[in-house]
Each structure stands twice: as structure tokens, then as C-alpha cells.
Short mmCIF file of C-alpha atoms in Angstrom, two decimals:
data_model
loop_
_atom_site.label_atom_id
_atom_site.label_comp_id
_atom_site.label_asym_id
_atom_site.label_seq_id
_atom_site.Cartn_x
_atom_site.Cartn_y
_atom_site.Cartn_z
CA MET A 1 0.00 0.00 0.00
CA LEU A 2 1.26 3.49 -0.82
CA THR A 3 1.33 4.87 2.69
CA ALA A 4 4.87 6.07 3.34
CA THR A 5 4.52 9.67 2.23
CA PHE A 6 0.85 10.38 2.91
CA ALA A 7 1.33 12.26 6.20
CA ALA A 8 3.91 14.55 4.63
CA LEU A 9 1.59 15.22 1.71
CA LEU A 10 -1.04 16.73 3.96
CA ALA A 11 1.18 19.79 3.79
CA ALA A 12 1.16 21.85 0.61
CA VAL A 13 2.40 19.87 -2.37
CA PRO A 14 2.91 21.67 -5.69
CA LEU A 15 0.86 19.81 -8.28
CA ALA A 16 0.83 20.13 -12.02
CA ALA A 17 -2.29 21.65 -13.56
CA ALA A 18 -4.38 19.11 -15.45
CA GLN A 19 -7.89 18.85 -16.85
CA GLU A 20 -8.54 16.31 -14.07
CA PRO A 21 -6.60 17.70 -11.08
CA ALA A 22 -4.92 15.41 -8.54
CA VAL A 23 -6.40 15.02 -5.06
CA VAL A 24 -4.46 13.99 -1.96
CA ILE A 25 -6.29 11.01 -0.43
CA PRO A 26 -5.39 8.36 2.16
CA PRO A 27 -4.87 4.73 1.17
CA PRO A 28 -7.81 2.34 1.64
CA SER A 29 -8.31 0.83 5.08
CA LEU A 30 -9.20 -2.52 3.48
CA ASP A 31 -6.72 -4.15 1.12
CA GLU A 32 -6.02 -7.51 -0.48
CA LYS A 33 -4.30 -10.45 1.15
CA VAL A 34 -1.12 -11.03 -0.80
CA SER A 35 -0.97 -14.66 -1.88
CA GLY A 36 0.81 -14.66 -5.23
CA THR A 37 3.25 -12.86 -7.48
CA THR A 38 1.00 -11.84 -10.37
CA GLU A 39 -2.51 -10.40 -10.34
CA ILE A 40 -4.75 -8.52 -12.77
CA ALA A 41 -6.88 -5.41 -12.27
CA VAL A 42 -8.92 -3.44 -14.81
CA PHE A 43 -9.50 0.31 -14.56
CA ALA A 44 -11.55 2.73 -16.68
CA GLY A 45 -11.09 6.45 -16.24
CA GLY A 46 -11.60 8.32 -19.49
CA CYS A 47 -9.20 8.16 -22.41
CA PHE A 48 -6.96 5.15 -21.92
CA TRP A 49 -3.84 6.98 -23.10
CA GLY A 50 -3.38 8.81 -19.81
CA VAL A 51 -4.56 6.01 -17.52
CA GLN A 52 -2.15 3.58 -19.16
CA GLY A 53 0.65 6.13 -18.94
CA VAL A 54 0.13 6.62 -15.22
CA PHE A 55 0.12 2.93 -14.34
CA GLN A 56 3.16 2.29 -16.53
CA HIS A 57 5.11 4.52 -14.15
CA VAL A 58 4.05 2.66 -10.97
CA LYS A 59 6.58 0.27 -9.42
CA GLY A 60 5.25 -3.26 -9.22
CA VAL A 61 3.25 -2.96 -12.43
CA LYS A 62 4.50 -5.57 -14.89
CA LYS A 63 2.33 -4.51 -17.80
CA ALA A 64 -0.45 -2.00 -18.50
CA VAL A 65 -2.46 -2.47 -21.69
CA SER A 66 -5.02 -0.10 -23.21
CA GLY A 67 -8.25 -1.73 -24.32
CA TYR A 68 -11.98 -2.15 -23.88
CA SER A 69 -14.07 -3.74 -21.16
CA GLY A 70 -17.77 -3.91 -20.41
CA GLY A 71 -19.02 -5.09 -23.80
CA SER A 72 -18.61 -7.99 -26.19
CA ALA A 73 -15.64 -9.10 -28.27
CA ALA A 74 -17.61 -8.41 -31.44
CA THR A 75 -17.69 -4.65 -30.82
CA ALA A 76 -14.27 -4.21 -29.18
CA ASP A 77 -12.68 -1.90 -31.71
CA TYR A 78 -12.00 1.83 -31.45
CA GLU A 79 -14.36 3.04 -34.16
CA THR A 80 -17.33 1.06 -32.82
CA VAL A 81 -16.66 1.77 -29.15
CA SER A 82 -16.38 5.48 -29.93
CA GLY A 83 -20.06 5.46 -30.88
CA GLY A 84 -20.86 5.04 -27.19
CA LYS A 85 -23.40 2.25 -27.66
CA THR A 86 -21.38 -0.93 -27.14
CA GLY A 87 -21.31 -0.98 -23.33
CA HIS A 88 -17.53 -0.82 -23.41
CA ALA A 89 -15.42 1.65 -21.50
CA GLU A 90 -11.93 2.58 -22.59
CA SER A 91 -9.98 0.59 -20.01
CA VAL A 92 -6.52 -0.42 -18.90
CA GLU A 93 -5.62 -3.94 -17.85
CA VAL A 94 -2.90 -3.79 -15.20
CA ILE A 95 -0.81 -6.87 -14.48
CA TYR A 96 1.04 -6.34 -11.23
CA ASP A 97 3.06 -7.91 -8.43
CA PRO A 98 1.06 -7.49 -5.18
CA ARG A 99 4.26 -7.84 -3.17
CA GLU A 100 5.34 -4.48 -4.59
CA VAL A 101 2.02 -2.70 -5.06
CA THR A 102 -1.35 -3.95 -3.84
CA TYR A 103 -4.77 -3.52 -5.38
CA GLY A 104 -5.45 -0.91 -2.72
CA GLY A 105 -2.31 0.96 -3.74
CA LEU A 106 -3.40 0.92 -7.37
CA LEU A 107 -6.83 2.22 -6.35
CA GLN A 108 -5.23 5.09 -4.49
CA VAL A 109 -3.32 6.09 -7.64
CA PHE A 110 -6.44 5.63 -9.78
CA PHE A 111 -8.61 7.92 -7.65
CA SER A 112 -5.87 10.40 -6.78
CA VAL A 113 -4.04 11.15 -10.04
CA ALA A 114 -5.22 8.96 -12.94
CA HIS A 115 -8.68 10.51 -13.38
CA ASN A 116 -11.52 12.45 -11.77
CA PRO A 117 -14.02 10.01 -10.24
CA THR A 118 -16.75 12.65 -9.88
CA GLN A 119 -17.34 13.14 -13.62
CA LEU A 120 -20.30 11.09 -14.87
CA ASN A 121 -19.79 9.58 -18.33
CA TYR A 122 -16.98 11.93 -19.27
CA GLN A 123 -13.42 12.94 -18.44
CA GLY A 124 -12.28 16.43 -19.32
CA PRO A 125 -12.89 16.98 -23.04
CA ASP A 126 -14.07 13.41 -23.72
CA HIS A 127 -17.79 12.71 -23.39
CA GLY A 128 -19.76 9.49 -23.60
CA THR A 129 -20.30 6.29 -21.62
CA GLN A 130 -17.11 4.89 -23.14
CA TYR A 131 -15.24 7.44 -21.01
CA ARG A 132 -16.99 6.57 -17.74
CA SER A 133 -15.24 5.97 -14.45
CA ALA A 134 -15.41 2.25 -13.69
CA LEU A 135 -13.67 -0.60 -11.94
CA PHE A 136 -14.08 -4.08 -13.37
CA ALA A 137 -13.60 -6.38 -10.39
CA VAL A 138 -11.72 -9.52 -11.37
CA THR A 139 -12.37 -11.15 -7.98
CA ASP A 140 -14.90 -10.84 -5.17
CA GLU A 141 -12.09 -9.50 -2.99
CA GLN A 142 -11.44 -6.66 -5.44
CA LYS A 143 -15.13 -5.76 -5.38
CA ARG A 144 -15.16 -5.63 -1.57
CA ILE A 145 -12.05 -3.46 -1.48
CA ALA A 146 -13.31 -1.10 -4.21
CA ASP A 147 -16.78 -0.71 -2.68
CA ALA A 148 -15.30 -0.07 0.77
CA TYR A 149 -12.81 2.49 -0.53
CA ILE A 150 -15.43 4.42 -2.50
CA ALA A 151 -17.60 4.57 0.62
CA GLU A 152 -14.62 5.62 2.72
CA LEU A 153 -13.68 8.43 0.33
CA GLY A 154 -17.29 9.55 0.14
CA ASN A 155 -17.70 9.66 3.91
CA SER A 156 -14.49 11.67 4.29
CA ARG A 157 -15.60 14.15 1.60
CA ALA A 158 -12.24 13.80 -0.07
CA PHE A 159 -13.71 15.15 -3.30
CA PRO A 160 -15.87 18.26 -3.84
CA ALA A 161 -18.62 16.16 -5.45
CA ALA A 162 -19.95 12.62 -5.19
CA ILE A 163 -17.90 9.76 -6.61
CA VAL A 164 -19.70 8.19 -9.58
CA THR A 165 -17.30 5.30 -10.24
CA GLU A 166 -19.09 2.08 -11.16
CA VAL A 167 -17.88 -1.22 -9.70
CA SER A 168 -18.83 -3.93 -12.18
CA PRO A 169 -17.99 -7.62 -12.50
CA PHE A 170 -15.20 -8.38 -14.95
CA ARG A 171 -16.46 -10.17 -18.05
CA GLY A 172 -13.58 -9.70 -20.43
CA PHE A 173 -10.87 -7.35 -21.61
CA TYR A 174 -9.96 -6.74 -25.24
CA ALA A 175 -6.67 -5.06 -26.10
CA ALA A 176 -6.91 -1.91 -28.18
CA GLU A 177 -5.25 -1.43 -31.53
CA ASP A 178 -1.44 -1.23 -31.54
CA TYR A 179 -1.39 2.50 -32.31
CA HIS A 180 -3.08 3.18 -28.96
CA GLN A 181 -0.48 1.29 -26.93
CA ASP A 182 2.24 3.31 -25.16
CA PHE A 183 0.69 6.40 -26.75
CA LEU A 184 1.76 8.81 -24.01
CA THR A 185 5.38 7.67 -24.09
CA ARG A 186 5.56 7.66 -27.89
CA ASN A 187 3.82 11.03 -28.29
CA PRO A 188 4.90 13.28 -25.40
CA THR A 189 4.43 16.46 -27.45
CA HIS A 190 0.95 15.62 -28.75
CA PRO A 191 -1.27 18.56 -27.63
CA TYR A 192 -3.84 16.29 -25.99
CA ILE A 193 -1.12 14.47 -24.05
CA VAL A 194 0.67 17.69 -23.05
CA TYR A 195 -2.47 19.28 -21.65
CA ASN A 196 -4.42 16.33 -20.25
CA ASP A 197 -1.95 13.61 -19.38
CA MET A 198 1.63 14.76 -18.78
CA PRO A 199 0.50 16.63 -15.63
CA LYS A 200 -0.79 13.28 -14.29
CA ILE A 201 2.70 11.81 -14.58
CA GLU A 202 4.17 14.78 -12.71
CA ASN A 203 1.49 14.47 -10.02
CA LEU A 204 2.23 10.78 -9.64
CA ARG A 205 5.90 11.66 -9.14
CA ALA A 206 5.01 14.33 -6.57
CA LEU A 207 2.43 12.41 -4.57
CA PHE A 208 3.94 8.94 -4.71
CA PRO A 209 7.72 9.38 -5.02
CA GLN A 210 8.56 5.97 -3.54
CA ALA A 211 6.20 4.21 -5.94
CA PHE A 212 7.19 6.23 -9.01
CA ARG A 213 9.20 4.54 -11.74
CA ALA A 214 10.98 6.98 -14.06
CA ASN A 215 11.20 4.49 -16.93
CA PRO A 216 7.72 3.21 -17.82
CA VAL A 217 7.02 -0.45 -18.44
CA LEU A 218 5.90 -0.51 -22.07
CA VAL A 219 3.73 -2.84 -24.09
CA PHE A 220 6.15 -2.59 -26.99
CA LYS A 221 9.86 -2.15 -26.41
CA ALA A 222 11.28 0.98 -28.00
CA LYS A 223 13.20 0.38 -31.19
CA SER A 224 16.92 0.96 -30.90
#
């Protein structure tokens, strides 16, 4: 769990300006029991470019893949999902080592810097149900942890508005097209990335310095 620096962060921390600003929040009181070396979690928080980019910089994450979850395999392509009628959300599948970062730690990053959980069916400039805030629980334990954390954050009024994040059962994940993978790392000067997503990386570095990995774990290795 990402607890080491939380007390210090209650003091003023300079944060980068982003369309979805970072919020300092405590880690969840309830977390998973570590019993293995590899687990999977699926997060949806708006455009997958930025969410993938954030998790790729978290220590303990082995792989973070942009894709689609919430709908069927038949409609899991960018053009169809962008119509907003497939049930899919742009999502990121995170494969991680719970000995280094737990599901609770990933949730803290997700709610704190990866997106704004109070925006219903949109994130910043992107509107539609495909950009909704959602957690696709792979296990019953993940659902319990996510539900408890959302209630905890709501009761503490950590955010200026109600959290609208859905917690849904996981029914499948479909990787997005290759050109979407590692998009933030490959396109750091793209205007959308500069304005919406690079500040998230800087906020991750500021809020979670011990968990921050300078070199992201990529889906495709950079060509030499």
C-alpha cells in the first residue's frame, strides 16, 4: 500500500495543472491479502492513453495495456466503441506484483491522479459512456475493497462532489489497436497528451515518489 509519504503530503504539495486535477487522499483501510506474485486489475477512467501512462510509471506494475471492457468481443474496436453504444469503457488492464504494489495501492493512484471520479460519463474533453469511471472487479475480494474504498472516500468528503465510479464484474478485456499502446510515451508532445496527461505523470511523481518509476514499463519495447 502506498502509505509512506501520505502524512507529509497533507502539507502543501505543488501539483501540475491538469484537466482532471490530482487530489491527496489516504490509502484504503481494506486491502487484499497477498498470496501470489501476479494479479490482474482493470480500470476505466476516461481516455486510456493517460490512464495507461500513469500505471506504466508505478513500481510493481509488470504490464499496462489499453483496451476495452464492459461489452462484447464483437464490438471491441476503437471506431465502434467510440459510438458510445457498445457498453464498453476505454480501459486499462494492469498486471502487477502485489508484493510491490497492492490492489489498494493501485486504487489510491487511480482515484488520486489517474482521473476524476466525480465526472459522470466523461473525463475532461471526452464525453460518452465509453469514457466513464469504472472498476471491473476480477475477484470478489477486489469488489469488496473497491466498494469499501469508495464509501470511505465519500464519507471523508475527499472530493468536492460525489464519486460516480461504477464497480462492475469483470467479463472480459480486449486489447486496443497497436497504435493506442504506449501512446503517451511515444507522443509526449501531442497537444492532448501535453495538456491532459503529462500533468498526471508529474502528479504521480510528486504524490507517490517511492512508488514512481521513471522508466515506464511498455507494451512494446522501444526500437533501438
